[in-house]
Amino acid sequence: MLLKTRSESNELLIMRALNTRSKLSPQEKKYYFKLEKGFQGELMFDLLTDKLQSDMLVINDICLEINDSIFQIDTLIIAQNTIYPFEIKNYYGDYFYDSDGFHKISGPDITNPLHQLSRCKLLLGQLLQSLGFNIPIESTIIFINPEFTLYQAPLKQPIIYPTQINGFMKEFDRTPSKLNDRHKKLADQLISMHSNKSPYITRLPTYQFNQMKKGIVCPKPKCDSYMISGGDKTVVCKNCGCVEPNESAILRCVEELKLLFPEMKITTGWVFEWCGGIKSTKFIRRVLMQNYTAKGGRKFCYFE
Ligand SMILES: [Zn+2]
């Protein structure tokens, strides 16, 4: 049973917006594509865990903290006798393994996912213990991309390669499991501890409002184009033709502003500028009034 769905991290959402609205350096672009690819890989794994029939609890994308250490688990599955953290890697291409770790053939080295896995297992163990749960942890790396090859692959490591995934999932689903209230309580407790503090957010490039391209970005994934006015009630994407009601487009822009500039006080003027002047300040003000709380009095009115 799925208890927590997956959505894009703030980091990915910010990088996505920056990619559309500013000029990223080649290195920043590479980092952005890596985040997109990682997220796509996780969604691919979700399609497989969706099919599980056994009595287990699935928690996607959880970020936890113990003793000032933050760790993130792509997928966590709670079964009767064991708890299974999964680390999903969407690597593509040819890699080799040696005692130093994983290396890309013709490319920069990557951080050893086995180290990441053992750190996560250790911290999760400490956290479970602090909650009074003594349940074995079995962690696994899933290489989800069918076009990933690892040469000199180590045996006896908790790694599932692309060609093994289907067999592994079938076998995994046969794990005998019968959950009780205690398991559910543990899952609820972990979800309530989920923190939005990404351990990686400091890797973001610096950016400023003035330097970013203004306008309403198309809501369709990967379209990256801008919307133009489609008449009184809607805006239309000039690339894919996608139609969106005015109000929902404005609200998306406000949420984007809040994500990119958490310190900013949201005013009609800022939103008007951010949307590229497509809709009148009068209309934007009305949308803000209806969906947020106005603060700060008449002279300097902002919305929260
Ligand atoms: Zn579009």
PDB file of N, CA and C and ligand atoms in Angstrom, residues 218-220 223-225 227 237-242, ligand 1:
ATOM      1  N   CYS A 218       4.766  27.440 -19.814  1.00  0.00           N
ATOM      2  CA  CYS A 218       3.777  26.393 -20.108  1.00  0.00           C
ATOM      3  C   CYS A 218       3.806  25.299 -19.025  1.00  0.00           C
ATOM      4  N   PRO A 219       2.614  24.837 -18.573  1.00  0.00           N
ATOM      5  CA  PRO A 219       2.598  23.816 -17.514  1.00  0.00           C
ATOM      6  C   PRO A 219       2.956  22.419 -18.001  1.00  0.00           C
ATOM      7  N   LYS A 220       3.000  22.232 -19.323  1.00  0.00           N
ATOM      8  CA  LYS A 220       3.291  20.877 -19.837  1.00  0.00           C
ATOM      9  C   LYS A 220       4.740  20.520 -19.611  1.00  0.00           C
ATOM     10  N   CYS A 223       7.946  21.233 -22.082  1.00  0.00           N
ATOM     11  CA  CYS A 223       7.601  22.161 -23.169  1.00  0.00           C
ATOM     12  C   CYS A 223       8.490  23.407 -23.079  1.00  0.00           C
ATOM     13  N   ASP A 224       8.659  23.944 -21.863  1.00  0.00           N
ATOM     14  CA  ASP A 224       9.565  25.074 -21.626  1.00  0.00           C
ATOM     15  C   ASP A 224       9.252  26.318 -22.435  1.00  0.00           C
ATOM     16  N   SER A 225       8.068  26.403 -22.999  1.00  0.00           N
ATOM     17  CA  SER A 225       7.711  27.574 -23.782  1.00  0.00           C
ATOM     18  C   SER A 225       6.862  28.533 -22.925  1.00  0.00           C
ATOM     19  N   MET A 227       3.385  31.171 -22.325  1.00  0.00           N
ATOM     20  CA  MET A 227       1.975  31.292 -22.662  1.00  0.00           C
ATOM     21  C   MET A 227       1.705  32.711 -23.184  1.00  0.00           C
ATOM     22  N   CYS A 237      -0.374  28.173 -24.751  1.00  0.00           N
ATOM     23  CA  CYS A 237       1.056  28.001 -25.017  1.00  0.00           C
ATOM     24  C   CYS A 237       1.329  28.233 -26.494  1.00  0.00           C
ATOM     25  N   LYS A 238       2.328  29.073 -26.770  1.00  0.00           N
ATOM     26  CA  LYS A 238       2.569  29.386 -28.176  1.00  0.00           C
ATOM     27  C   LYS A 238       3.317  28.250 -28.881  1.00  0.00           C
ATOM     28  N   ASN A 239       3.777  27.276 -28.100  1.00  0.00           N
ATOM     29  CA  ASN A 239       4.468  26.141 -28.707  1.00  0.00           C
ATOM     30  C   ASN A 239       3.553  24.933 -28.876  1.00  0.00           C
ATOM     31  N   CYS A 240       2.955  24.458 -27.755  1.00  0.00           N
ATOM     32  CA  CYS A 240       2.175  23.216 -27.845  1.00  0.00           C
ATOM     33  C   CYS A 240       0.677  23.441 -27.874  1.00  0.00           C
ATOM     34  N   GLY A 241       0.235  24.678 -27.690  1.00  0.00           N
ATOM     35  CA  GLY A 241      -1.200  24.961 -27.789  1.00  0.00           C
ATOM     36  C   GLY A 241      -1.995  24.654 -26.536  1.00  0.00           C
ATOM     37  N   CYS A 242      -1.293  24.239 -25.488  1.00  0.00           N
ATOM     38  CA  CYS A 242      -1.952  23.910 -24.230  1.00  0.00           C
ATOM     39  C   CYS A 242      -2.716  25.136 -23.690  1.00  0.00           C
TER      40      CYS A 242
HETATM   41 ZN    ZN B   1       3.571  24.204 -24.125  1.00  0.00          ZN
END
